[in-house]
Short mmCIF file of C-alpha atoms in Angstrom, two decimals:
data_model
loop_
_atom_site.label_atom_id
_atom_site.label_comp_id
_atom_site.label_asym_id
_atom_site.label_seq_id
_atom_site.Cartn_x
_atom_site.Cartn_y
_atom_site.Cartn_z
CA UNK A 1 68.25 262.21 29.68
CA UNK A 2 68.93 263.27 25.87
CA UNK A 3 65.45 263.50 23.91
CA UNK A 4 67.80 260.43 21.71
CA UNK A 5 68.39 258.06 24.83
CA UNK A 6 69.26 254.77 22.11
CA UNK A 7 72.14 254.12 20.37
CA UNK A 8 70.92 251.04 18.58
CA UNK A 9 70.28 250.30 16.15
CA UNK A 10 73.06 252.50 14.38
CA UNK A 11 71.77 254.64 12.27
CA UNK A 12 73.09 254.16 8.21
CA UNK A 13 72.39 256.19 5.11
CA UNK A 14 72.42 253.91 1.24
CA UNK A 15 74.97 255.21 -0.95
CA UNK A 16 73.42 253.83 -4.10
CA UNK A 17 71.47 256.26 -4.65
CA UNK A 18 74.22 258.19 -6.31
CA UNK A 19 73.87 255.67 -8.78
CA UNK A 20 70.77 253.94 -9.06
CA UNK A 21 68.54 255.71 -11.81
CA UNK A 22 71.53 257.94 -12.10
CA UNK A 23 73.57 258.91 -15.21
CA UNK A 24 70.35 259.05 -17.90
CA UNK A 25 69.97 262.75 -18.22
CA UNK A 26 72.16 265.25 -17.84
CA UNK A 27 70.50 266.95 -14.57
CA UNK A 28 71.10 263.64 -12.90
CA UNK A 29 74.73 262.49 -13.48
CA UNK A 30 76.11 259.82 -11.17
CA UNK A 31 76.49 261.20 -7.74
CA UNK A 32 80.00 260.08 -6.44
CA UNK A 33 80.83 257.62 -3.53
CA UNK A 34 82.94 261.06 -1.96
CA UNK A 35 79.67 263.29 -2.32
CA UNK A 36 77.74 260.41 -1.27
CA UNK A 37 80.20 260.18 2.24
CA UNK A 38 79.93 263.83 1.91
CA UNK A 39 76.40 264.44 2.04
CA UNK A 40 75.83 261.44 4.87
CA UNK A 41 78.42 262.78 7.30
CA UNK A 42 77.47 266.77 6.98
CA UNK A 43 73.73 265.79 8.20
CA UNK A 44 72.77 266.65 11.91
CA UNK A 45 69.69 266.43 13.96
CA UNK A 46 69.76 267.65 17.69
CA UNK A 47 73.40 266.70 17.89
CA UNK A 48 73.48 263.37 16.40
CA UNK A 49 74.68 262.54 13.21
CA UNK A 50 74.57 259.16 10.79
CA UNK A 51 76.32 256.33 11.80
CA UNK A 52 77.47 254.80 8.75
CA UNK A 53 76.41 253.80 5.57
CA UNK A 54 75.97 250.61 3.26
CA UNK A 55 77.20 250.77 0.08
CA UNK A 56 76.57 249.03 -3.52
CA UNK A 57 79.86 247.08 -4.73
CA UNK A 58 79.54 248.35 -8.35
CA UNK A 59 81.45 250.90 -10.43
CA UNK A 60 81.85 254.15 -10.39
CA UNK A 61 81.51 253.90 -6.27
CA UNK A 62 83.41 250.61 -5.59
CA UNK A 63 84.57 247.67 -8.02
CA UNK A 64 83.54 244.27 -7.54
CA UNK A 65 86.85 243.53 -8.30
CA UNK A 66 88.56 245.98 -5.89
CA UNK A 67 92.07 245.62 -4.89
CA UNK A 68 93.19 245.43 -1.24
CA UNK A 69 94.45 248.75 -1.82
CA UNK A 70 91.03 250.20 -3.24
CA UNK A 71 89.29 248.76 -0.34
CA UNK A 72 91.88 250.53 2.36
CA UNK A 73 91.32 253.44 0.43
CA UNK A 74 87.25 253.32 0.84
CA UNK A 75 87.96 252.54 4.47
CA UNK A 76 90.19 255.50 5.19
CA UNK A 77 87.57 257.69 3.09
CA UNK A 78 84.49 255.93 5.21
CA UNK A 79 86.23 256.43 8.14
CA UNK A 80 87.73 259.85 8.05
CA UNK A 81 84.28 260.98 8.11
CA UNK A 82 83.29 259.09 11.84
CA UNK A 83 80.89 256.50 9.51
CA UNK A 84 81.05 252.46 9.33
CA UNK A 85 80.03 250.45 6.88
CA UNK A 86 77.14 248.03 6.77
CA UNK A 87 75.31 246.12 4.32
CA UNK A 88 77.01 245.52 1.28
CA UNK A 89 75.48 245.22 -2.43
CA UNK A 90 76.67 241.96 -4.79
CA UNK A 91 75.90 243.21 -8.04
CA UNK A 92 74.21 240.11 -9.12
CA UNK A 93 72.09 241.29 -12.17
CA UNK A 94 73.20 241.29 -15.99
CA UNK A 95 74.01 244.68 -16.65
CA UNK A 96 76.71 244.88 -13.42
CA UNK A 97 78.30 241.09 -14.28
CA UNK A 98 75.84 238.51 -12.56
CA UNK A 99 73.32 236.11 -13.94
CA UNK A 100 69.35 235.47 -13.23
CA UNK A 101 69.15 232.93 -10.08
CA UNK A 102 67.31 231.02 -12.57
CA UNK A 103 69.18 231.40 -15.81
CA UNK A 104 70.59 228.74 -17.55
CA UNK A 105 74.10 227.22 -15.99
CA UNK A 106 76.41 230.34 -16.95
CA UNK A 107 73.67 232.48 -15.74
CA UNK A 108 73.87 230.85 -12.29
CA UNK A 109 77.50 230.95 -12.41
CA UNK A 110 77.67 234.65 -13.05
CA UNK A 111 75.33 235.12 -10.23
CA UNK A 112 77.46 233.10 -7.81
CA UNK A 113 80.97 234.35 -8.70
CA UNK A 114 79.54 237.92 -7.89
CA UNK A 115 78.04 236.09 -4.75
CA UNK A 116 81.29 234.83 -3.62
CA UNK A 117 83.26 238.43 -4.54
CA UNK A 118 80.54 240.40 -2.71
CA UNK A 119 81.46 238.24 0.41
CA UNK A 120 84.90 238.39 0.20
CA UNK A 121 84.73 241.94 0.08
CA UNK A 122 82.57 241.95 3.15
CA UNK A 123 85.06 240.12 4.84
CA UNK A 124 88.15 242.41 3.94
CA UNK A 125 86.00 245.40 5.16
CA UNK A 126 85.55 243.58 8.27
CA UNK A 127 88.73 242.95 8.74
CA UNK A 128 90.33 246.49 8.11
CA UNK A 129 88.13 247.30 11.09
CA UNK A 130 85.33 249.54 8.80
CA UNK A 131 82.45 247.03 8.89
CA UNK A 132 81.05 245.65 12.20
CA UNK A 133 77.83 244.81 11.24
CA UNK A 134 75.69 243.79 8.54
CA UNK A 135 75.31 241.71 5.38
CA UNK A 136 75.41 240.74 1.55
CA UNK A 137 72.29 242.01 0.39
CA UNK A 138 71.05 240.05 -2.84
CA UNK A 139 67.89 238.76 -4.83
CA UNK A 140 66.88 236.57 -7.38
CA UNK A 141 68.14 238.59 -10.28
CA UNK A 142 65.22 237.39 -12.36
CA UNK A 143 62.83 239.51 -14.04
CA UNK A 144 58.92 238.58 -12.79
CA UNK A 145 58.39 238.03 -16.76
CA UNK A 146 60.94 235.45 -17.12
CA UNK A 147 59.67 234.10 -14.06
CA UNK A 148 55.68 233.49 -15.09
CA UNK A 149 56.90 231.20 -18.25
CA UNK A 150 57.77 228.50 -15.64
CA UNK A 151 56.89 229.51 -11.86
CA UNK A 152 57.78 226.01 -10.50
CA UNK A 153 61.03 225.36 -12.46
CA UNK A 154 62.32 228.79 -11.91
CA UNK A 155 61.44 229.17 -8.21
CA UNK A 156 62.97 225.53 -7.37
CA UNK A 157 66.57 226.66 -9.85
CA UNK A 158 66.45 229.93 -7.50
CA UNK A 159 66.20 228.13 -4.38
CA UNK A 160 69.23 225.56 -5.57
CA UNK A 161 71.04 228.91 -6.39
CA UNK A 162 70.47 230.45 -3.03
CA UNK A 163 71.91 227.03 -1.23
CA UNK A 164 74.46 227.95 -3.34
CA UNK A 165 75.21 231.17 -2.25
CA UNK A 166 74.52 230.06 1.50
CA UNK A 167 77.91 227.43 0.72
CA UNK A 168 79.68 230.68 -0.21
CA UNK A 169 78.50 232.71 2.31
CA UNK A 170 79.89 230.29 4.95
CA UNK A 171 83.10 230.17 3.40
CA UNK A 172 83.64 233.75 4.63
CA UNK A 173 81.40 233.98 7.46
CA UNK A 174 78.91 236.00 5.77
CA UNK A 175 75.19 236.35 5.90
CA UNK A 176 72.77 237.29 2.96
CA UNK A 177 69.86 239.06 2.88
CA UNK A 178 67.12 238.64 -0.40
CA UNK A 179 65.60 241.81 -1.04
CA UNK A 180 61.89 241.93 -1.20
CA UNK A 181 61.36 244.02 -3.85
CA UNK A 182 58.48 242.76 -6.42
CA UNK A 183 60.49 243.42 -9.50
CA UNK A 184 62.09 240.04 -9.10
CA UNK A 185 60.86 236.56 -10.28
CA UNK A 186 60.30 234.54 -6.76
CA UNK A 187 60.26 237.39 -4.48
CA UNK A 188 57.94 239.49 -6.29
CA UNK A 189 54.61 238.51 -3.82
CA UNK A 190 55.10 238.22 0.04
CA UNK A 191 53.89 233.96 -0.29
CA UNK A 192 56.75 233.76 -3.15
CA UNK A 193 59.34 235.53 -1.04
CA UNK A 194 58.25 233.23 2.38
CA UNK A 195 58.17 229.96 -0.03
CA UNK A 196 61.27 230.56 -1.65
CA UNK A 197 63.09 231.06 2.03
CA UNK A 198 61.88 228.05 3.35
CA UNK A 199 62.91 226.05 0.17
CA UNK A 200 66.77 227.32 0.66
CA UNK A 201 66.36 226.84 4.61
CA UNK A 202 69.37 227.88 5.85
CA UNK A 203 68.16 230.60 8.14
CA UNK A 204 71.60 231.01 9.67
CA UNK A 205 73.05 232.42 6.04
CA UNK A 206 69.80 233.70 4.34
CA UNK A 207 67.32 236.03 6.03
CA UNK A 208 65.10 238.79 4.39
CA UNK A 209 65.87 242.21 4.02
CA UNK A 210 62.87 244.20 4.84
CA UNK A 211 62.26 247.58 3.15
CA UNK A 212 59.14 249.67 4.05
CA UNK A 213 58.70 251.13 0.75
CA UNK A 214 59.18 247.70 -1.14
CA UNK A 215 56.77 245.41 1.37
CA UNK A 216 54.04 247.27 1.14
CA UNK A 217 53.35 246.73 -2.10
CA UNK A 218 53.31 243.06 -1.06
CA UNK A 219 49.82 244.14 0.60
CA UNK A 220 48.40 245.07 -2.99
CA UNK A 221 49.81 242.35 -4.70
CA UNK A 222 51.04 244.67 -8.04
CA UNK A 223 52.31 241.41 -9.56
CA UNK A 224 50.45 238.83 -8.09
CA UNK A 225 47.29 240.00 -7.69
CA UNK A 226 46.13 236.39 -5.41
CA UNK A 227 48.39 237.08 -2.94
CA UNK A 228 46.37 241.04 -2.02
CA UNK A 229 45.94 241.32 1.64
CA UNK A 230 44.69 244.71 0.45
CA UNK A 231 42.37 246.25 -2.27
CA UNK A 232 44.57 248.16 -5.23
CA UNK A 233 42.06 250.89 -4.03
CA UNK A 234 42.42 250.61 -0.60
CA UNK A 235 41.26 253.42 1.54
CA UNK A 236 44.95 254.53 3.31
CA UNK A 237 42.84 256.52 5.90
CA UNK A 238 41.76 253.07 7.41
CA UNK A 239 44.63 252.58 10.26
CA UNK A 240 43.16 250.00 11.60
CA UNK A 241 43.25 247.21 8.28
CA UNK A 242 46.33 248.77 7.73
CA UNK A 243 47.70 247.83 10.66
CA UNK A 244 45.81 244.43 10.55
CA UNK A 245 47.77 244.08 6.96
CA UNK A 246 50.63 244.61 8.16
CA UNK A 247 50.37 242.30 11.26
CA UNK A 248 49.81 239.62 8.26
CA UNK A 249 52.71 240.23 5.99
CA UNK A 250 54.94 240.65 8.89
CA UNK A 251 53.96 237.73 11.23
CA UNK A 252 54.91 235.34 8.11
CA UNK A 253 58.13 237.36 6.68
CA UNK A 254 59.67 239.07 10.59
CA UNK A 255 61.25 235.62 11.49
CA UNK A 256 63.32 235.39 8.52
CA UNK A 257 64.25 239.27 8.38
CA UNK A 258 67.97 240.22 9.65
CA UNK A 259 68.35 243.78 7.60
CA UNK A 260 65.89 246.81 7.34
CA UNK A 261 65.23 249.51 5.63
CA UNK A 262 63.29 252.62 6.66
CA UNK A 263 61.82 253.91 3.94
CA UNK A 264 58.09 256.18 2.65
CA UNK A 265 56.22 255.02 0.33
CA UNK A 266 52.84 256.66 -1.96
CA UNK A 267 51.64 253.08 -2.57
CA UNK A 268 52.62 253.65 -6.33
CA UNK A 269 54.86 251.48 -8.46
CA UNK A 270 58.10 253.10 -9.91
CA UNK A 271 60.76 252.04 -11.97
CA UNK A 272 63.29 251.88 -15.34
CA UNK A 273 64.45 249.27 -17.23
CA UNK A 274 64.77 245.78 -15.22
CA UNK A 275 63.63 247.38 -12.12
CA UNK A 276 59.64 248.06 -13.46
CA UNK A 277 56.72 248.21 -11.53
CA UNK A 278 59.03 248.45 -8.15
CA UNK A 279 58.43 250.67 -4.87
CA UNK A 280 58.47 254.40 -5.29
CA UNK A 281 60.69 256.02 -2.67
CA UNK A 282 59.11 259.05 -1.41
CA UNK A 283 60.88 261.48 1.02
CA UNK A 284 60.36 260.64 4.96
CA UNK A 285 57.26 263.90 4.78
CA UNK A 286 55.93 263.46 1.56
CA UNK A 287 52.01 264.30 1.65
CA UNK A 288 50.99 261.29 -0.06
CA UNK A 289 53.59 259.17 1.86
CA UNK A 290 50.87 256.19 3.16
CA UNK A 291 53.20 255.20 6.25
CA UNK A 292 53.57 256.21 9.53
CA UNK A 293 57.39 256.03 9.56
CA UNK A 294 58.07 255.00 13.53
CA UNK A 295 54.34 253.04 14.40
CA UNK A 296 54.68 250.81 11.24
CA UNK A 297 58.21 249.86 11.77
CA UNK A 298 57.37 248.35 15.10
CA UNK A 299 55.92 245.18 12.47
CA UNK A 300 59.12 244.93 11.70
CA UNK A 301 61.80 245.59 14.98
CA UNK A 302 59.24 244.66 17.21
CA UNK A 303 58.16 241.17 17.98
CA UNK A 304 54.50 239.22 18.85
CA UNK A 305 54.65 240.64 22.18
CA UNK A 306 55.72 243.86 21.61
CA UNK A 307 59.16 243.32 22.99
CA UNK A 308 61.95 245.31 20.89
CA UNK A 309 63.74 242.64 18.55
CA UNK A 310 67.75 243.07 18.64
CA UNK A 311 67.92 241.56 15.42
CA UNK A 312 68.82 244.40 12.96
CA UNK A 313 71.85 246.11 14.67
CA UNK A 314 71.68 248.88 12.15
CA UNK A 315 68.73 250.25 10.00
CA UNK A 316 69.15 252.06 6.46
CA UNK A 317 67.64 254.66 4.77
CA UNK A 318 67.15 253.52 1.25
CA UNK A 319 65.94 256.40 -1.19
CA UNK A 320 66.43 255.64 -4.81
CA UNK A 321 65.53 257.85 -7.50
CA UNK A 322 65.29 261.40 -5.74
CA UNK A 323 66.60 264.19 -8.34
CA UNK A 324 70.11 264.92 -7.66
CA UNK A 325 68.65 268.35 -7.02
CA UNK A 326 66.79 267.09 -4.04
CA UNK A 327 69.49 265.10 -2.85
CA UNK A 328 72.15 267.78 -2.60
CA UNK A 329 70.29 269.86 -0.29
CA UNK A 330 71.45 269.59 3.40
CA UNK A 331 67.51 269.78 4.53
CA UNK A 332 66.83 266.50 2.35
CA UNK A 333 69.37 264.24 4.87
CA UNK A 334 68.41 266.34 7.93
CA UNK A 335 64.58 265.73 7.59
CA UNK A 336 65.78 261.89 6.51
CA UNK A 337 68.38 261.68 9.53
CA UNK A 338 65.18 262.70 11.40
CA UNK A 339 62.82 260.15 10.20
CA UNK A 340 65.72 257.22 11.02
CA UNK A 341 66.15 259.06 14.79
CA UNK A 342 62.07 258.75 15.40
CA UNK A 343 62.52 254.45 14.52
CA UNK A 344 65.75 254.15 16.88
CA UNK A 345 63.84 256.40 19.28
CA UNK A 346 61.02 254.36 19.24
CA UNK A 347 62.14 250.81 18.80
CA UNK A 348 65.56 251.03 19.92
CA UNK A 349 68.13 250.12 22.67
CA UNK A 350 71.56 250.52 24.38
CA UNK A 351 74.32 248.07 25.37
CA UNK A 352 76.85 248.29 28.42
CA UNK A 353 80.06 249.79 27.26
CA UNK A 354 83.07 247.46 26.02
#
């Protein structure tokens, strides 16, 4: 039997991190969707190899307004390389077109029309064959300042928003996923993000998209501080209220989560511009990483009982923010490709052949 025996869930690498944080300095120019592609498909470990990757609909990788033709091309380029596509990005904040969730009417108009692009381009790349899996990752677009002036106005105009999107998600047979990342107003505390999905309750159109590095800051509560299930000087040694932490913030948020990100984390907050006092992305082996990459995933892909959840038919690596140095080195997607292999390993399946 092969030391891999699973071959779900797939196994995708983010290619927004050629862009995210990118472009500022001139040691870390945007990293192209190609070299992106590149860099994904050239990574091996013990004979397997990525399985695809999910991919932010934004210039200079690919336009929210994208022609037919564009999107061919990106599927030709994706699959030349043996990779799918997965999860795509709507570029619903300000700077890339969109609008807070709970912005005045333009605002929220902004933030749909990218909505209702984002899925439309989902369901091309579906249709040229590219894409058989995943969804239309979003989130409130709101910054947690904006937010605080008027928590129950804001959260209930998000919530109308999301219904929103979840009319325009239908339209093209399209799920979403709300990032919980504490940077945004309404999903910046684990009881905000669980509130706020039960206010748009439309399960079958909006889930939550789990990232490792992001949730656990939802244990120290960076931004709101009542909703700690940890100390901010929490001993990281202590497995056992970590795990007991975890079991909390994932019993209330693993029923609503349909796309997941492995990710490290140093329990630190990171961040530019409207993405402050977010999760810092560490590499899979980082020293002062605080998780246990395949154990505290099974909060996540595992259910109550223990049983393996089928939920999430691909996983992501999501690493913003690495140096481009650090990113073009082969060893930096092998040791990552690695960390993705001991999750599938661990917490993964197989299905009978078509």
């Amino acid at each position: 039997m092969s030391q891999h025996p699973h071959s779900f869930p797939k196994l995708h690498n983010a290619a927004w991190p050629g862009v995210v944080g990118k472009g500022d300095d001139d040691a870390n120019p945007v990293i192209s969707l190609d070299e992106m592609l590149d860099l994904t498909a050239a990574a091996e470990v013990d004979g397997r190899k990525f399985d695809g990757v999910d991919v932010f609909l934004s210039e200079p990788h690919i336009s929210i307004d994208a022609t037919d033709e564009d999107l061919e091309l990106v599927a030709e380029k994706v699959r030349s390389r043996n990779l799918d596509i997965g999860t795509v990005v709507a570029p619903v904040w300000t700077p890339t077109g969109g609008g807070s969730a709970a912005g005045s009417p333009e605002e929220v108009e902004a933030f749909l029309t990218q909505v209702r692009k984002g899925c439309e381009i989902g369901r091309k790349l579906r249709e040229l064959g590219v894409r058989p899996h995943g969804v239309v990752r979003i989130d409130s677009a709101t910054p947690t300042a904006q937010w605080f002036e008027a928590p129950e106005k804001n959260q209930s105009t998000i919530a109308d928003t999301f219904k929103a999107a979840c009319d325009i998600a239908e339209e093209y047979d399209e799920r979403l996923a709300a990032e919980g990342e504490i940077c945004w107003g309404g999903m910046h505390s684990w009881r905000s993000m669980v509130d706020l999905l039960e206010r748009v309750g439309h399960p079958e159109r909006l889930g939550f998209q789990a990232d490792m590095a992001h949730t656990l800051l939802y244990l120290l509560g960076y931004n709101a501080p009542e909703d700690a299930i940890l100390p901010r000087d929490f001993d990281w040694q202590d497995e056992e209220k970590k795990t007991a932490a975890l079991h909390e913030l994932t019993h209330a948020l693993r029923p609503w989560t349909i796309d997941f990100h492995v990710a490290q984390n140093d329990a630190t907050v990171h961040g530019t511009g409207s993405h402050d006092k977010t999760g810092r992305h560490c590499l899979p082996n980082d020293p002062n990483g605080k998780l246990n990459i395949p154990v505290d995933a099974a909060h996540w892909l595992r259910d109550e009982h223990g049983d393996v959840l089928q939920v999430c038919r691909h996983i992501c690596w999501d690493g913003c923010m690495f140096p481009n140095d650090v990113m073009h080195q082969a060893e930096t997607w092998n040791g990552i490709l690695a960390a993705m292999l001991s999750v599938q390993d661990a917490h993964g399946w197989n299905e009978p052949s078509a």
